[in-house]
Tab-separated table of C-alpha atoms in Angstrom:
chain	number	residue	atom	x	y	z
A	2	MET	CA	67.614	-30.737	85.285
A	3	ASP	CA	63.874	-30.813	84.669
A	4	VAL	CA	62.611	-27.396	83.574
A	5	SER	CA	59.208	-28.503	82.273
A	6	ASN	CA	57.404	-26.979	85.246
A	7	ILE	CA	59.161	-23.665	84.687
A	8	LEU	CA	58.257	-23.640	80.987
A	9	ALA	CA	54.671	-24.574	81.766
A	10	SER	CA	54.307	-21.730	84.270
A	11	HIS	CA	55.952	-19.339	81.824
A	12	ALA	CA	53.617	-20.432	79.041
A	13	ALA	CA	50.627	-20.014	81.329
A	14	LYS	CA	51.780	-16.513	82.285
A	15	TYR	CA	52.519	-15.367	78.743
A	16	GLN	CA	49.970	-16.646	76.269
A	17	SER	CA	50.819	-17.250	72.631
A	18	VAL	CA	50.512	-14.401	70.130
A	19	THR	CA	48.754	-16.772	67.753
A	20	VAL	CA	45.008	-16.932	68.354
A	21	GLU	CA	43.517	-20.259	67.301
A	22	LYS	CA	39.736	-20.720	67.230
A	23	GLU	CA	37.266	-22.929	65.429
A	24	THR	CA	36.104	-19.982	63.329
A	25	PRO	CA	39.022	-17.635	62.544
A	26	LEU	CA	38.575	-14.042	63.635
A	27	GLU	CA	37.794	-11.515	60.900
A	28	VAL	CA	40.240	-8.611	61.204
A	29	ASP	CA	39.728	-5.302	59.389
A	30	PRO	CA	42.863	-3.226	60.113
A	31	GLY	CA	41.508	-0.323	58.030
A	32	LEU	CA	38.841	0.269	60.707
A	33	LEU	CA	40.829	-1.304	63.597
A	34	MET	CA	37.954	-3.730	64.003
A	35	VAL	CA	37.831	-7.450	64.871
A	36	THR	CA	34.740	-9.632	64.472
A	37	ASP	CA	34.385	-12.874	66.435
A	38	LEU	CA	31.751	-15.209	64.932
A	39	ASN	CA	32.338	-18.084	67.353
A	40	PRO	CA	29.386	-19.101	69.562
A	41	ILE	CA	29.516	-18.160	73.236
A	42	GLU	CA	30.447	-20.946	75.633
A	43	ALA	CA	27.570	-21.111	78.086
A	44	GLU	CA	29.538	-22.752	80.929
A	45	THR	CA	32.380	-20.238	80.938
A	46	TYR	CA	29.925	-17.370	80.450
A	47	ASN	CA	27.787	-18.374	83.447
A	48	GLU	CA	30.703	-19.383	85.662
A	49	ASN	CA	32.801	-16.215	85.439
A	50	LEU	CA	31.475	-13.496	83.146
A	51	GLU	CA	34.287	-10.991	83.746
A	52	GLU	CA	37.040	-13.490	83.005
A	53	HIS	CA	35.222	-14.699	79.894
A	54	LEU	CA	34.869	-11.158	78.499
A	55	GLN	CA	38.537	-10.402	79.228
A	56	SER	CA	39.572	-13.531	77.365
A	57	LEU	CA	37.507	-12.571	74.306
A	58	ALA	CA	38.867	-9.015	74.378
A	59	ARG	CA	42.445	-10.287	74.696
A	60	ASP	CA	42.084	-12.583	71.676
A	61	GLY	CA	40.603	-9.793	69.570
A	62	VAL	CA	43.290	-7.247	70.504
A	63	GLN	CA	46.045	-9.810	69.946
A	64	SER	CA	44.745	-10.598	66.447
A	65	LEU	CA	44.509	-6.892	65.636
A	66	MET	CA	48.053	-6.148	66.858
A	67	THR	CA	49.425	-9.103	64.896
A	68	SER	CA	47.842	-7.778	61.696
A	69	LEU	CA	49.092	-4.219	62.376
A	70	PHE	CA	52.692	-5.349	62.835
A	71	SER	CA	52.539	-7.130	59.483
A	72	LEU	CA	51.617	-3.885	57.615
A	73	PRO	CA	54.152	-1.623	55.858
A	74	THR	CA	55.363	1.381	57.833
A	75	LYS	CA	56.551	4.906	57.187
A	76	PRO	CA	58.903	7.049	59.308
A	77	SER	CA	57.668	10.006	61.360
A	78	PRO	CA	59.034	12.266	64.151
A	79	ASP	CA	57.137	10.130	66.690
A	80	GLY	CA	58.418	6.834	65.301
A	81	PRO	CA	57.312	4.383	62.598
A	82	LEU	CA	53.640	4.525	61.633
A	83	ALA	CA	51.697	1.662	60.059
A	84	ILE	CA	50.042	2.365	56.694
A	85	LEU	CA	46.458	1.174	57.095
A	86	PRO	CA	44.792	-0.488	54.100
A	87	PRO	CA	41.351	0.564	52.817
A	88	PRO	CA	38.543	-0.658	55.119
A	89	VAL	CA	36.683	-3.822	54.178
A	90	TYR	CA	33.419	-3.152	55.995
A	91	GLN	CA	31.228	-0.311	54.765
A	92	LEU	CA	29.945	1.417	57.890
A	93	PRO	CA	26.893	3.701	57.547
A	94	ARG	CA	27.318	7.403	58.145
A	95	ALA	CA	25.825	9.015	61.230
A	96	LYS	CA	24.871	12.099	59.195
A	97	PRO	CA	24.209	12.697	55.486
A	98	LEU	CA	26.990	13.794	53.173
A	99	PRO	CA	27.634	17.563	53.207
A	100	LYS	CA	26.179	19.427	50.269
A	101	PRO	CA	28.726	20.769	47.767
A	102	LYS	CA	29.394	24.490	47.962
A	103	PRO	CA	28.220	26.587	44.996
A	104	LEU	CA	30.950	27.430	42.503
A	105	THR	CA	32.399	30.919	42.474
A	106	LYS	CA	32.431	33.060	39.356
A	107	TRP	CA	36.047	32.116	38.620
A	108	GLU	CA	35.403	28.394	39.248
A	109	GLN	CA	32.469	28.459	36.813
A	110	PHE	CA	34.650	30.175	34.193
A	111	ALA	CA	37.524	27.718	34.759
A	112	LYS	CA	35.163	24.746	34.479
A	113	ALA	CA	33.704	26.059	31.195
A	114	LYS	CA	37.180	26.724	29.737
A	115	GLY	CA	38.769	23.562	31.098
A	116	ILE	CA	41.275	25.414	33.276
A	117	GLN	CA	42.768	23.240	36.018
A	118	HIS	CA	43.500	24.656	39.436
A	119	LYS	CA	47.159	24.715	40.396
A	120	VAL	CA	48.360	25.536	43.892
A	121	ARG	CA	51.068	28.180	43.775
A	122	ASP	CA	54.119	27.742	45.915
A	123	LYS	CA	54.821	30.363	48.536
A	124	LYS	CA	58.433	30.568	47.388
A	125	VAL	CA	59.709	31.477	43.902
A	126	TRP	CA	63.223	31.433	42.474
A	127	ASP	CA	64.928	34.790	42.000
A	128	GLU	CA	67.520	34.738	39.196
A	129	GLU	CA	69.301	37.886	40.359
A	130	LYS	CA	69.590	36.870	44.010
A	131	GLN	CA	70.005	33.169	43.144
A	132	ASP	CA	67.798	32.290	46.065
A	133	TRP	CA	64.205	31.365	46.905
A	134	VAL	CA	62.150	34.424	47.922
A	135	ASN	CA	58.577	34.925	49.074
A	136	ARG	CA	55.950	35.309	46.394
A	137	TRP	CA	53.919	37.775	48.510
A	138	GLY	CA	54.396	39.795	51.678
A	139	ARG	CA	57.492	41.509	52.940
A	140	ASN	CA	60.400	41.374	50.470
A	141	GLY	CA	58.080	39.475	48.154
A	142	LYS	CA	58.425	38.962	44.430
A	143	ASN	CA	55.313	41.077	43.810
A	144	ARG	CA	57.206	44.137	45.146
A	145	GLU	CA	60.219	43.616	42.945
A	146	VAL	CA	59.323	46.390	40.498
A	147	GLU	CA	58.736	49.064	43.128
A	148	GLU	CA	61.839	48.151	45.142
A	149	GLN	CA	64.369	47.920	42.306
A	150	TRP	CA	67.077	50.619	42.219
A	151	ILE	CA	66.585	51.616	38.554
A	152	HIS	CA	63.330	52.172	36.628
A	153	GLU	CA	62.394	52.806	33.028
A	154	VAL	CA	60.513	56.102	32.524
A	155	PRO	CA	58.234	56.604	29.483
A	156	HIS	CA	59.105	59.425	27.036
A	157	ASN	CA	55.761	61.188	27.506
A	158	ALA	CA	55.879	61.020	31.324
A	159	ASP	CA	55.391	64.108	33.490
A	160	VAL	CA	58.196	65.813	35.327
A	161	ASP	CA	56.969	64.541	38.720
A	162	TYR	CA	56.479	60.961	37.442
A	163	ASP	CA	57.429	58.458	40.160
A	164	PRO	CA	57.690	54.874	38.829
A	165	ARG	CA	57.886	53.391	42.329
A	166	LYS	CA	54.650	55.117	43.329
A	167	VAL	CA	52.932	53.956	40.116
A	168	ALA	CA	53.997	50.330	40.730
A	169	ARG	CA	52.854	50.536	44.356
A	170	ASP	CA	49.464	51.977	43.354
A	171	GLU	CA	48.953	49.225	40.763
A	172	ARG	CA	49.742	46.563	43.373
A	173	LYS	CA	47.245	48.066	45.827
A	174	GLU	CA	44.596	48.264	43.100
A	175	ARG	CA	45.050	44.553	42.421
A	176	ILE	CA	44.635	43.832	46.138
A	177	VAL	CA	41.432	45.905	46.300
A	178	LYS	CA	40.092	44.218	43.147
A	179	ASN	CA	40.752	40.712	44.505
A	180	LYS	CA	39.133	41.601	47.832
A	181	LYS	CA	36.066	43.005	46.046
A	182	GLN	CA	35.718	39.849	43.948
A	183	GLN	CA	36.005	37.719	47.072
A	184	GLU	CA	33.247	39.718	48.792
A	185	GLN	CA	31.042	39.355	45.698
A	186	ASN	CA	31.533	35.585	45.720
A	187	ILE	CA	30.601	35.405	49.418
A	188	ALA	CA	27.524	37.610	48.830
A	189	ARG	CA	26.503	35.459	45.846
A	190	GLN	CA	26.737	32.263	47.920
A	191	THR	CA	24.806	33.865	50.798
A	192	SER	CA	22.047	35.192	48.510
A	193	THR	CA	21.681	31.764	46.852
A	194	ARG	CA	21.321	30.073	50.242
A	195	GLU	CA	18.826	32.682	51.506
A	196	ARG	CA	16.820	32.441	48.275
A	197	LYS	CA	16.625	28.670	48.641
A	198	GLN	CA	15.402	28.956	52.240
A	199	GLU	CA	12.793	31.522	51.183
A	200	ILE	CA	11.503	29.232	48.408
A	201	GLU	CA	11.284	26.276	50.806
A	202	LYS	CA	9.381	28.405	53.335
A	203	THR	CA	6.956	29.688	50.680
A	204	LEU	CA	6.393	26.177	49.380
A	205	ALA	CA	5.713	24.876	52.895
A	206	THR	CA	3.199	27.688	53.496
A	207	THR	CA	1.458	26.877	50.214
A	208	ARG	CA	1.225	23.222	51.185
A	209	MET	CA	-0.432	24.094	54.500
A	210	SER	CA	-3.046	26.282	52.772
A	211	THR	CA	-4.847	23.269	51.268
A	212	ALA	CA	-7.587	21.356	53.069
A	213	SER	CA	-5.440	18.228	53.386
A	214	MET	CA	-2.371	20.182	54.569
A	215	GLY	CA	-0.537	19.143	51.388
A	216	LYS	CA	-1.071	15.412	51.965
A	217	PHE	CA	-2.449	14.753	48.468
A	218	ASP	CA	-0.426	17.402	46.620
A	219	LYS	CA	2.142	16.358	44.045
A	220	ILE	CA	5.634	16.275	45.538
A	221	LEU	CA	8.292	18.048	43.511
A	222	GLU	CA	11.696	16.553	42.814
A	223	GLY	CA	14.087	17.202	45.685
A	224	GLU	CA	11.348	18.603	47.939
A	225	LYS	CA	11.649	17.853	51.625
A	226	LYS	CA	8.830	16.215	53.528
A	227	ILE	CA	6.995	18.630	55.807
A	228	ARG	CA	6.962	17.299	59.337
A	229	GLY	CA	4.844	18.264	62.292
A	230	VAL	CA	1.908	19.515	60.181
A	231	LYS	CA	-1.318	17.678	60.932
A	232	ARG	CA	-4.939	18.613	60.561
A	233	LYS	CA	-7.181	17.855	63.504
A	234	PHE	CA	-10.631	16.388	62.887
A	235	ASN	CA	-13.407	15.920	65.375
A	236	PRO	CA	-14.368	12.301	66.044
A	237	ASN	CA	-17.347	10.898	64.157
A	238	GLU	CA	-18.991	9.811	67.390
A	239	GLU	CA	-19.021	12.223	70.306
A	240	PRO	CA	-21.412	13.064	73.169
A	241	VAL	CA	-24.455	15.210	72.487
A	242	THR	CA	-23.301	17.710	75.089
A	243	ASN	CA	-20.234	18.594	72.970
A	244	GLU	CA	-22.365	19.266	69.895
A	245	MET	CA	-24.827	21.337	71.946
A	246	LYS	CA	-21.968	23.355	73.450
A	247	ALA	CA	-20.512	24.075	69.993
A	248	SER	CA	-23.927	25.257	68.731
A	249	LEU	CA	-24.424	27.534	71.746
A	250	ASP	CA	-20.946	29.030	71.304
A	251	LEU	CA	-21.773	29.796	67.682
A	252	LEU	CA	-25.085	31.465	68.636
A	253	ASN	CA	-23.378	33.537	71.343
A	254	LYS	CA	-20.782	34.721	68.856
A	255	MET	CA	-23.479	35.734	66.370
A	256	GLU	CA	-25.370	37.599	69.122
A	257	SER	CA	-22.243	39.485	70.204
A	258	ASP	CA	-21.546	40.512	66.594
A	259	LYS	CA	-25.122	41.760	66.292
A	260	LYS	CA	-24.752	43.907	69.434
A	261	LYS	CA	-21.558	45.444	68.069
A	262	MET	CA	-23.370	46.421	64.868
A	263	ARG	CA	-26.135	48.108	66.930
A	264	LYS	CA	-23.611	50.149	68.882
A	265	ASP	CA	-21.972	51.383	65.687
A	266	PRO	CA	-24.860	52.063	63.287
A	267	ARG	CA	-23.960	53.219	59.805
A	268	GLY	CA	-26.661	55.109	58.021
A	269	GLU	CA	-26.551	57.240	54.971
A	270	GLU	CA	-24.343	59.831	56.625
A	271	GLY	CA	-21.892	57.205	57.784
A	272	SER	CA	-21.537	55.823	54.281
A	273	LEU	CA	-21.030	59.302	52.723
A	274	ASN	CA	-17.488	60.210	51.720
A	275	VAL	CA	-17.257	63.775	53.086
A	276	ARG	CA	-13.863	64.549	51.598
A	277	LYS	CA	-14.989	63.509	48.150
A	278	ALA	CA	-18.167	65.604	48.434
A	279	VAL	CA	-16.226	68.719	49.546
A	280	LYS	CA	-13.723	68.232	46.742
A	281	PHE	CA	-16.523	67.945	44.179
A	282	ALA	CA	-18.431	70.988	45.498
A	283	SER	CA	-15.327	73.205	45.653
A	284	LYS	CA	-14.029	71.965	42.285
A	285	GLY	CA	-10.814	70.795	43.884
A	286	LYS	CA	-10.115	74.052	45.807
A	287	GLY	CA	-10.743	72.585	49.265
A	288	GLY	CA	-13.085	73.176	52.193
A	289	VAL	CA	-11.667	76.605	53.124
A	290	ALA	CA	-12.252	78.004	49.631
A	291	LEU	CA	-15.772	76.544	49.599
A	292	GLY	CA	-16.554	78.206	52.910
A	293	ARG	CA	-15.357	81.585	51.644
A	294	GLU	CA	-17.494	81.307	48.529
A	295	LEU	CA	-20.576	80.413	50.548
A	296	SER	CA	-19.971	83.271	53.000
A	297	SER	CA	-19.476	85.799	50.184
A	298	GLY	CA	-22.575	84.617	48.352
A	299	LYS	CA	-20.839	83.374	45.222
A	300	GLY	CA	-22.369	80.005	45.509
A	301	ARG	CA	-25.989	81.200	45.747
A	302	GLY	CA	-28.594	81.459	43.029
A	303	GLY	CA	-27.365	80.460	39.610
A	304	GLY	CA	-28.399	81.622	36.224
A	305	LYS	CA	-27.190	84.527	34.143
A	306	GLY	CA	-27.532	86.986	37.004
A	307	GLY	CA	-24.528	85.461	38.705
A	308	ARG	CA	-25.442	86.492	42.273
A	309	GLY	CA	-29.185	86.198	41.817
A	310	GLY	CA	-29.905	89.961	41.361
A	311	LYS	CA	-33.276	91.510	40.700
A	312	ARG	CA	-34.855	91.353	37.282
């Protein structure tokens, strides 16, 4: 029985999983990327573009799947998962790296003392119960002292001394202290960020105050480039009508300022400080006291006679 035709049709229907090309495909399973460096066949491309693209895509996906199935796997609830290797190609980032957050007060202290951070487990072993219990929360290890059935009372304690209440108050004080320190850390980070923004804004304003808009100023280390700030200059060659219009506008402005000064003349009386004069004349007593003195005649005629009496 000749089955060559059947095998040929089967082979044509199901292509081989091995992709053979003049230039082997470069597969990077870490990025799930395949690079085909073979030149494009012009005849196949012009004859049937869709079929040509499908063939290229099929070869690339087949090479990628072959490399994935050759990787080591690990079990998971959804089935075996392939462990991807580190990527070969270094792709550029779309955005810059995030800036590191400022260290908290405790992190600065731990860094100076060489203290390493250790993540505490949520469960701790209880020797009495011989079981794992919660470290915090309901029935937690931190409430062990206040929930125990017997307590040690100091000799100098008061009659109404309650050890459970004392232990509970100490636990609440620790909670309040930790919360206060957390709020201080958040406020310190916020103030540092706001201070930095204020400095950048002040620096940008200072740059714009120069004639060149900061173009020729010395750039500080780490300073950002100011964008969107340009100084406009009039062209060197422009029509005479524009220059004449600018001169007329200047003359009109000067004339309007002159008219305003005429409407609001300021002579000697306008420049006199009345309050200062009244204060000086009344020797600091005020205008009412000065008026009373003038009406009573105390301010008239000086000399030894006081009120200017007859000699």
